[in-house]
PDB file of C-alpha atoms in Angstrom:
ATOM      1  CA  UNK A 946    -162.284  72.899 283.005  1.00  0.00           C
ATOM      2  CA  UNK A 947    -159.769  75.577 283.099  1.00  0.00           C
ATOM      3  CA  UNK A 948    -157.286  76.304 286.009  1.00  0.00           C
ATOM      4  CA  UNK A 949    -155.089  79.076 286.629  1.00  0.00           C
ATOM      5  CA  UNK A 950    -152.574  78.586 289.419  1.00  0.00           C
ATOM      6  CA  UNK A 951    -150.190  80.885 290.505  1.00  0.00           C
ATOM      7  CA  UNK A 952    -146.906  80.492 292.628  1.00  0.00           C
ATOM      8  CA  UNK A 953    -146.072  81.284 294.910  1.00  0.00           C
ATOM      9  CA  UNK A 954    -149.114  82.214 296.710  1.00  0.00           C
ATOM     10  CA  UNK A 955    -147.209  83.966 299.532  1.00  0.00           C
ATOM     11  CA  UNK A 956    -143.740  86.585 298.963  1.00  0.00           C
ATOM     12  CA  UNK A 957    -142.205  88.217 301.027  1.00  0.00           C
ATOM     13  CA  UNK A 958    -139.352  90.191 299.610  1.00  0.00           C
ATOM     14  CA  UNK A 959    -136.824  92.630 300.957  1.00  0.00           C
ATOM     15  CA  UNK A 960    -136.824  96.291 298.969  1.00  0.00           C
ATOM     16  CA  UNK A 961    -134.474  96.354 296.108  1.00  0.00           C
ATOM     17  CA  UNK A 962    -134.826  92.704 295.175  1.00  0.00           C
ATOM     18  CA  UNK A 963    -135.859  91.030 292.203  1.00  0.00           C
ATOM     19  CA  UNK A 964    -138.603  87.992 291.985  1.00  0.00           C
ATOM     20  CA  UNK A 965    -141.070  86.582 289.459  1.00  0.00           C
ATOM     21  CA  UNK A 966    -144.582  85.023 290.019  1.00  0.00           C
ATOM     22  CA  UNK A 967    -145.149  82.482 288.172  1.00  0.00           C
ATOM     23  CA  UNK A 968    -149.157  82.130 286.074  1.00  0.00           C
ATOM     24  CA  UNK A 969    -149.861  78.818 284.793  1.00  0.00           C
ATOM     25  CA  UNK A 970    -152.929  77.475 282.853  1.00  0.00           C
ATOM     26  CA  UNK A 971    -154.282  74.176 281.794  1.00  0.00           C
ATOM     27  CA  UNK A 972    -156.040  75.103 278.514  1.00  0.00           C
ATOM     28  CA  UNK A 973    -155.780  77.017 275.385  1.00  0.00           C
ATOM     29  CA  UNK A 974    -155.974  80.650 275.843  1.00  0.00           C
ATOM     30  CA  UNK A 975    -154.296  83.597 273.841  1.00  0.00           C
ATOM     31  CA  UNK A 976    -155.370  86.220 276.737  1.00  0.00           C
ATOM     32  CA  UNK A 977    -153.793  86.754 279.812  1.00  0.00           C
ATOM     33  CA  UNK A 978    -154.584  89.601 282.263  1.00  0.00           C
ATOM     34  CA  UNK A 979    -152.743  90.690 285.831  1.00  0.00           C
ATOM     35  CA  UNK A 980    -154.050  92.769 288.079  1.00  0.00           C
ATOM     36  CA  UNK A 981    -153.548  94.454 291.288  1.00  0.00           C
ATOM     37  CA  UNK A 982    -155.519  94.490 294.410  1.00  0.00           C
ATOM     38  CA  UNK A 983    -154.686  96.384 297.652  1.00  0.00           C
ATOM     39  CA  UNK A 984    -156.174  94.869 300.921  1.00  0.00           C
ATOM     40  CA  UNK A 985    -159.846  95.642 301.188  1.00  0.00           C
ATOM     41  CA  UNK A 986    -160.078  97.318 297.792  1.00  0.00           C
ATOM     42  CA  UNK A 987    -161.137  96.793 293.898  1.00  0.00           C
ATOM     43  CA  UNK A 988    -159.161  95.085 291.605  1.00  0.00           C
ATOM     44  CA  UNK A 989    -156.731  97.612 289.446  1.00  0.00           C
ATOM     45  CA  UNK A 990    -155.914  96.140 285.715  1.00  0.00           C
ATOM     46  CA  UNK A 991    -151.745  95.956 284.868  1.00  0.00           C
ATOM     47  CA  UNK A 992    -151.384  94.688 281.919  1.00  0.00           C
ATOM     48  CA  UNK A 993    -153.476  92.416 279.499  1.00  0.00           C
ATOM     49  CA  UNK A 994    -151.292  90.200 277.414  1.00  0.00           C
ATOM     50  CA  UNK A 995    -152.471  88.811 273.981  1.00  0.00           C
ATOM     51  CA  UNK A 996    -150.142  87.076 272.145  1.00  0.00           C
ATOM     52  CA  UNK A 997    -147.588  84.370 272.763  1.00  0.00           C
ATOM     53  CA  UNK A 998    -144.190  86.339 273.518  1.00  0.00           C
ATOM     54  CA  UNK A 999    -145.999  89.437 274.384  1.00  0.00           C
ATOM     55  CA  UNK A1000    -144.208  91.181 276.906  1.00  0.00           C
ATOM     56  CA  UNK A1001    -144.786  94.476 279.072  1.00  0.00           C
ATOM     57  CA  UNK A1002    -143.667  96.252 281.001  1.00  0.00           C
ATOM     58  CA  UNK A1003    -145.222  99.407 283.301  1.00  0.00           C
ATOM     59  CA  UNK A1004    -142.461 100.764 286.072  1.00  0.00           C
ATOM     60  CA  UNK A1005    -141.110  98.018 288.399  1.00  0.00           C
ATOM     61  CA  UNK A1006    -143.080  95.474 286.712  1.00  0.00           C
ATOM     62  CA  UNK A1007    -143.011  92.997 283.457  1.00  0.00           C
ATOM     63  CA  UNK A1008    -145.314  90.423 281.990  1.00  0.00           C
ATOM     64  CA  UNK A1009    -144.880  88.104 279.700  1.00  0.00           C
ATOM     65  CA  UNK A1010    -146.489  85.436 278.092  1.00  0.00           C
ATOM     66  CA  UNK A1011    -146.093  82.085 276.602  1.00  0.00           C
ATOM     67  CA  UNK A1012    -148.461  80.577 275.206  1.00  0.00           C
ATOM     68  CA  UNK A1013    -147.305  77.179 273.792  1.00  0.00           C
ATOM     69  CA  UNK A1014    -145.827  77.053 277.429  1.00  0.00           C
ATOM     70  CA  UNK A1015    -149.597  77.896 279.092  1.00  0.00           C
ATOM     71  CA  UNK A1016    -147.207  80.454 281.420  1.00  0.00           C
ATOM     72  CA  UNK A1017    -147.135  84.155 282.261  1.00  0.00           C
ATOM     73  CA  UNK A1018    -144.635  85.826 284.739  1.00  0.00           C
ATOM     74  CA  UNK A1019    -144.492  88.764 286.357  1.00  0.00           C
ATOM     75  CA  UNK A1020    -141.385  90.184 287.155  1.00  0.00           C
ATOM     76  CA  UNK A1021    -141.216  92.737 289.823  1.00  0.00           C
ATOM     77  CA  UNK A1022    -137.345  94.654 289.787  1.00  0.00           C
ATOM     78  CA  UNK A1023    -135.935  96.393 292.227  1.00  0.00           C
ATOM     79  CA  UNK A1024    -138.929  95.770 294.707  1.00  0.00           C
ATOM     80  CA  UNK A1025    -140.347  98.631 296.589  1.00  0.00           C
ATOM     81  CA  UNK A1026    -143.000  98.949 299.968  1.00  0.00           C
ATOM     82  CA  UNK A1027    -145.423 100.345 297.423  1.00  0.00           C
ATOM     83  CA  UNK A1028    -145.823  97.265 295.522  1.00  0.00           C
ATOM     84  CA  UNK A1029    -147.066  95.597 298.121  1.00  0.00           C
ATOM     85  CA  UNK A1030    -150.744  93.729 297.076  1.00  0.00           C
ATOM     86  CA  UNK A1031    -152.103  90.869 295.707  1.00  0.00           C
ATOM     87  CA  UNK A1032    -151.734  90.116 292.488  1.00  0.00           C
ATOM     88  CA  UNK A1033    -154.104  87.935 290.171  1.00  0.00           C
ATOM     89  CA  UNK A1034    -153.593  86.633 286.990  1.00  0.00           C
ATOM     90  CA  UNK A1035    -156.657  85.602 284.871  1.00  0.00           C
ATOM     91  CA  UNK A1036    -157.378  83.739 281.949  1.00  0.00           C
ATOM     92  CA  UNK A1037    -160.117  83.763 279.319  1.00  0.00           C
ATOM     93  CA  UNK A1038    -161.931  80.892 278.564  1.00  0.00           C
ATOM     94  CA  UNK A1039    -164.044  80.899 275.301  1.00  0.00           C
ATOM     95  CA  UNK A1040    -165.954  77.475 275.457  1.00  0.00           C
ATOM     96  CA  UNK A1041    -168.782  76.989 276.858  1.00  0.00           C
ATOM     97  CA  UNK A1042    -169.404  80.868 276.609  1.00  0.00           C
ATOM     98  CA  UNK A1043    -167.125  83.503 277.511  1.00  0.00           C
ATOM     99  CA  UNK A1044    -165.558  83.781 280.966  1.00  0.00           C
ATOM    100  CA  UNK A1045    -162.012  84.933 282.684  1.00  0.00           C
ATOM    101  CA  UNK A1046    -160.916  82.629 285.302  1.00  0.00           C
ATOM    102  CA  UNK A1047    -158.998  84.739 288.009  1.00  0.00           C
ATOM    103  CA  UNK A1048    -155.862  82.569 289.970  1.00  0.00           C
ATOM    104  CA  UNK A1049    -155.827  82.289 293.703  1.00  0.00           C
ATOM    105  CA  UNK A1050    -153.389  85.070 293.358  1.00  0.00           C
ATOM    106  CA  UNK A1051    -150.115  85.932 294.675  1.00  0.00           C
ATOM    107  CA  UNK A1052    -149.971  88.271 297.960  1.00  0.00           C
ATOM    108  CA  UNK A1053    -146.678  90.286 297.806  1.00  0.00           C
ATOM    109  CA  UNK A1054    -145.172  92.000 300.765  1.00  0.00           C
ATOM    110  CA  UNK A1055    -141.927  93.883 300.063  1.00  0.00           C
ATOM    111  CA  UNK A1056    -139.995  94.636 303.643  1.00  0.00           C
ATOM    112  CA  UNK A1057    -138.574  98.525 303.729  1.00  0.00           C
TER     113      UNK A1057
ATOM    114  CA  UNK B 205    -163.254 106.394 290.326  1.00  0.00           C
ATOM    115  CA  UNK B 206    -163.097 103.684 287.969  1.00  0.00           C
ATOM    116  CA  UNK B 207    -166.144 104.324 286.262  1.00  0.00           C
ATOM    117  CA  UNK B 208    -168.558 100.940 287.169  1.00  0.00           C
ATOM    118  CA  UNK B 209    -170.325 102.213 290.677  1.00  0.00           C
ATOM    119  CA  UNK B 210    -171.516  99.590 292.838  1.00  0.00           C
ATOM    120  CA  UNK B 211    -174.133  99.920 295.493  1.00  0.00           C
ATOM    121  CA  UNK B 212    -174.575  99.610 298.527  1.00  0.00           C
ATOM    122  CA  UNK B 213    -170.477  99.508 299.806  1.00  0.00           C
ATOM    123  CA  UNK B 214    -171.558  97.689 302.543  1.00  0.00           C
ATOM    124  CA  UNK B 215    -174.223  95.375 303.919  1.00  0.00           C
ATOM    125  CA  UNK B 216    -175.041  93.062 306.425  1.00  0.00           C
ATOM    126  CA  UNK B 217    -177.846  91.345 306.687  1.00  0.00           C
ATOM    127  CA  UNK B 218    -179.093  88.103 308.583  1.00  0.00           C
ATOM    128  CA  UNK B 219    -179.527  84.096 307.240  1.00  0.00           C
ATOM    129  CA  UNK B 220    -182.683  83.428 305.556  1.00  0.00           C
ATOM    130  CA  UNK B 221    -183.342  86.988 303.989  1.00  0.00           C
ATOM    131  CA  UNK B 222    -182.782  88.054 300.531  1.00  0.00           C
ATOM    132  CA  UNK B 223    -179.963  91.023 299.222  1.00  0.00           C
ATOM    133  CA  UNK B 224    -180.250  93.100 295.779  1.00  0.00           C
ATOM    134  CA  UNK B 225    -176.657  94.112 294.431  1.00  0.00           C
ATOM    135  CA  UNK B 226    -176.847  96.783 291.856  1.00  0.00           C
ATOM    136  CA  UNK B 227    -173.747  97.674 289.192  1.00  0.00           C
ATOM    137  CA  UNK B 228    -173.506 100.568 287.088  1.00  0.00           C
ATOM    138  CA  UNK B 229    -171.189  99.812 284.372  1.00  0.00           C
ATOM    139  CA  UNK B 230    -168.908 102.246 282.703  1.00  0.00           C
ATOM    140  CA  UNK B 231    -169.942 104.418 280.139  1.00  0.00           C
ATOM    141  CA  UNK B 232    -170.218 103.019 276.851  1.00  0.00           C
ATOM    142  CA  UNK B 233    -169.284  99.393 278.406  1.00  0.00           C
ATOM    143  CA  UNK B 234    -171.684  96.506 277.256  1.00  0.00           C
ATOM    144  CA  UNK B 235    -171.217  93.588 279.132  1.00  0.00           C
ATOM    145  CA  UNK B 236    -171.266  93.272 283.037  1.00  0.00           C
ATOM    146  CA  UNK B 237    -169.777  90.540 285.045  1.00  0.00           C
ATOM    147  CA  UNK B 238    -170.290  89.405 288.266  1.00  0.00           C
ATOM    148  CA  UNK B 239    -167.585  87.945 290.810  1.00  0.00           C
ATOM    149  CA  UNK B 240    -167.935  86.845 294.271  1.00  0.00           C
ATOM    150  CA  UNK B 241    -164.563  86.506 296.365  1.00  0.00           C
ATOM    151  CA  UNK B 242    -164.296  85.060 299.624  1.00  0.00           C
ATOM    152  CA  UNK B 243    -161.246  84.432 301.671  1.00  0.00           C
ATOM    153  CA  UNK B 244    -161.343  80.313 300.828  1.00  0.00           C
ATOM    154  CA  UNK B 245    -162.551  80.601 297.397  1.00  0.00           C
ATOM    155  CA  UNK B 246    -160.664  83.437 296.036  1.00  0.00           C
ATOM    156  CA  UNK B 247    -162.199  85.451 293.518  1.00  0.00           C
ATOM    157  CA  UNK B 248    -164.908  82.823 291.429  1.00  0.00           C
ATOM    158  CA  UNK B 249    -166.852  84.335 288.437  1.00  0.00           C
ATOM    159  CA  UNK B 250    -170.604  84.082 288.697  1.00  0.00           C
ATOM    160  CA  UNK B 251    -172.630  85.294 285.370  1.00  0.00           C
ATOM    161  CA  UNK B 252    -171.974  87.847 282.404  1.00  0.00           C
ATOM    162  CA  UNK B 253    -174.515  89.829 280.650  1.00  0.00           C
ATOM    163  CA  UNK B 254    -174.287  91.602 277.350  1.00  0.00           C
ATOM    164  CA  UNK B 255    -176.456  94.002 276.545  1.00  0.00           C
ATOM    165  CA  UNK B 256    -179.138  92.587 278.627  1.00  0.00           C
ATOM    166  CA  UNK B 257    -178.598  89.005 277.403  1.00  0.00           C
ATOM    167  CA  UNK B 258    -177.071  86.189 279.873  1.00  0.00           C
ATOM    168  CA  UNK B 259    -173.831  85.401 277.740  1.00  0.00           C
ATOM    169  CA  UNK B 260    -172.084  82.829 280.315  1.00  0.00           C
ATOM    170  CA  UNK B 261    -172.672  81.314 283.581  1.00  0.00           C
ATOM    171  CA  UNK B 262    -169.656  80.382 286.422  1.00  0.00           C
ATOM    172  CA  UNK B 263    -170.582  78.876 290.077  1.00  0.00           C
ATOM    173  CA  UNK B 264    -173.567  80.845 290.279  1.00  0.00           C
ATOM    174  CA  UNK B 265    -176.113  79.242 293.161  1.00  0.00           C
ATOM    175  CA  UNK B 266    -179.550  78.735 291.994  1.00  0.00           C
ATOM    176  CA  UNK B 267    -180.312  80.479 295.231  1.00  0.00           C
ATOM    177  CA  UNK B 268    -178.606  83.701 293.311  1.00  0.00           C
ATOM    178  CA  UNK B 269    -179.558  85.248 290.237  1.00  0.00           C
ATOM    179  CA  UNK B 270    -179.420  88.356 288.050  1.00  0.00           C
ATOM    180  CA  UNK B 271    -180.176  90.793 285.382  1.00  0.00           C
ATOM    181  CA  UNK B 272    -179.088  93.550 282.820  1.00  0.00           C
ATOM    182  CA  UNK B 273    -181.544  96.504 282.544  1.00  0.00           C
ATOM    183  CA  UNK B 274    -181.873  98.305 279.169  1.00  0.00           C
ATOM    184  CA  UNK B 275    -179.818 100.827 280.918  1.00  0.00           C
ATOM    185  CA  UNK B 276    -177.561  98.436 281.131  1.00  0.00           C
ATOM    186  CA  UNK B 277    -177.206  98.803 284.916  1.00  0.00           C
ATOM    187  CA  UNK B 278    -177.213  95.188 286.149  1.00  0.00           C
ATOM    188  CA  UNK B 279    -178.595  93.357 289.421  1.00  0.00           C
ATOM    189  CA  UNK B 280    -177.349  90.565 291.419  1.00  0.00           C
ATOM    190  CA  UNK B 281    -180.105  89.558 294.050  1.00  0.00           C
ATOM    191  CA  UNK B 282    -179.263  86.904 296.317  1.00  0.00           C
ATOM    192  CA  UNK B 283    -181.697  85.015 298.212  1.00  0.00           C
ATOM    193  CA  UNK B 284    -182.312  82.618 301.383  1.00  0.00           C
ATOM    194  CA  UNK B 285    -178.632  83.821 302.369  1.00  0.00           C
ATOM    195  CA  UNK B 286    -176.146  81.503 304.404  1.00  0.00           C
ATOM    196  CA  UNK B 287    -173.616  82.648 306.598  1.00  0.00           C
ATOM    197  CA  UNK B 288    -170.983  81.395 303.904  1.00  0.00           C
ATOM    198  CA  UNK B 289    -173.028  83.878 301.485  1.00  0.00           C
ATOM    199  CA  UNK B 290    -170.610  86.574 303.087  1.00  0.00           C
ATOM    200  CA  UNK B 291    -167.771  87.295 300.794  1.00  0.00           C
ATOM    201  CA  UNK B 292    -167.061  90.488 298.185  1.00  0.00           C
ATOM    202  CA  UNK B 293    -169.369  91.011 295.345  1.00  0.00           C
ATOM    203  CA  UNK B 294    -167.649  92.550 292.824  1.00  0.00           C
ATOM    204  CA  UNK B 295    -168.838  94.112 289.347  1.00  0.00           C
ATOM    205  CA  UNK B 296    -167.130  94.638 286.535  1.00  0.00           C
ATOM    206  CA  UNK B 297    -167.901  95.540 282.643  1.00  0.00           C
ATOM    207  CA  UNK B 298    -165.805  95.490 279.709  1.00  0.00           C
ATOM    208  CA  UNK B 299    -166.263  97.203 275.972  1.00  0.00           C
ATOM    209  CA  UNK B 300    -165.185  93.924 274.115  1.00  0.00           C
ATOM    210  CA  UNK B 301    -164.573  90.306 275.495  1.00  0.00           C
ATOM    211  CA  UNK B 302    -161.170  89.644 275.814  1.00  0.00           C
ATOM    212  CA  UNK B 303    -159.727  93.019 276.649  1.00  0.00           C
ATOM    213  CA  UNK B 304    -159.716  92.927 280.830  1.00  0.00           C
ATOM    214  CA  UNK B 305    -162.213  94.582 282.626  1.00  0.00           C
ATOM    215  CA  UNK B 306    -162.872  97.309 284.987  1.00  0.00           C
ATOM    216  CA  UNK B 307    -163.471  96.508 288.344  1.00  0.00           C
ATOM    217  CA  UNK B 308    -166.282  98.544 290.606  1.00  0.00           C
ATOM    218  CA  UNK B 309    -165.361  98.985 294.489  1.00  0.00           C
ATOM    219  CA  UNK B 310    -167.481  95.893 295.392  1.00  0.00           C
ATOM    220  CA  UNK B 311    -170.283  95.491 297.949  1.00  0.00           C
ATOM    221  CA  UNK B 312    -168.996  93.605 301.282  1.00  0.00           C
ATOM    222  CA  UNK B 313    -172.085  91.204 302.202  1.00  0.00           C
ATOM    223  CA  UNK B 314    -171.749  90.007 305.402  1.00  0.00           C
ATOM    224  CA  UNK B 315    -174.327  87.608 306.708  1.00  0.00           C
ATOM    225  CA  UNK B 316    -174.951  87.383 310.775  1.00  0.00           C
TER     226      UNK B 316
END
């Protein structure tokens, strides 16, 4: 069965710092997603990773993947109050038919 | 507006009685998927359909089932509801498998 845990589960970071959360998985997979969720709201795609040493990178934020590793990170630079959310990083799972298994994901709160 | 409407926003409801969900999926989007997230079990796929065919199946309760229209709207009824039955019920639909998804609002069940 696959699992996707994240770490840490809880940040809380003051603006203008740098941190990564950390994606691991325990089976095969060559897709990786992240995605954003503010409290009480949908789930906002950032960035869907499909190759091992794909990297990206949108603003504040970069992903990357490894997938020999099973790990994704996503680095947040120069943290601002805006980025605070929860963020989820999923993995597909092709056996057994098709599904994305979402982490437990990582809620962020950046301190102004 | 991301496109996949879900319906109703919100709905509460008491033990014993049964709920339809309904998802609109975004234009020209095939496949729905269903996720229920609750504050202990995170966000935990339930079913996929593609173009009105069941393609996979997650922790979906056999007290829970659903369907993809020819429209390709799709419907998650829920029946004999629990009190843990409260959570989010999120939709989302995809063009191809392994490209992320879009995410609807969600329907908050809560069940007195």
């Amino acid at each position: 069965e696959l699992k996707v845990e994240q770490n840490p589960l809880f940040l809380s970071m003051q603006e203008g710092k740098n941190y990564t959360i950390y994606c691991n998985y325990s089976t095969t997979s060559d897709r990786l997603y992240w995605y954003r969720q503010d409290p009480g709201k949908s789930l906002e795609s950032l960035f869907v990773l499909l190759s091992n040493g794909a990297v990206k990178q949108e603003g504040r934020l970069m992903a990357s993947l490894d997938t020999k590793a099973r790990l994704s990170t996503l680095h947040i630079t120069a943290a601002v109050h805006d980025l605070s959310a929860t963020y989820f990083c999923a993995v597909d799972l092709s056996t057994g038919g098709f599904k994305t298994i979402f982490g437990a994901g990582t809620r962020l709160f950046v301190k102004a | 507006d991301s496109g996949v409407t879900q319906t109703p926003k919100h709905l509460i409801t008491a033990t014993g009685q049964r709920v339809t969900l309904r998802c609109s999926p975004r234009s020209g989007d095939l496949s729905v998927y269903w996720y229920q997230q609750s504050l202990d079990q995170g966000l935990q796929f339930l079913i996929q359909y593609y173009n009105g065919e069941e393609r996979a199946k997650g922790n979906i309760l056999e007290r829970f089932s659903a369907q993809q229209f020819p429209d390709l709207h799709s419907e998650l009824n829920l029946s004999s509801l629990e009190l843990g039955d409260s959570a989010l019920y999120f939709c989302a639909s995809s063009t191809r498998q392994g490209y992320g998804y879009t995410f609807g609002s969600g329907t908050r069940l809560t069940v007195v």
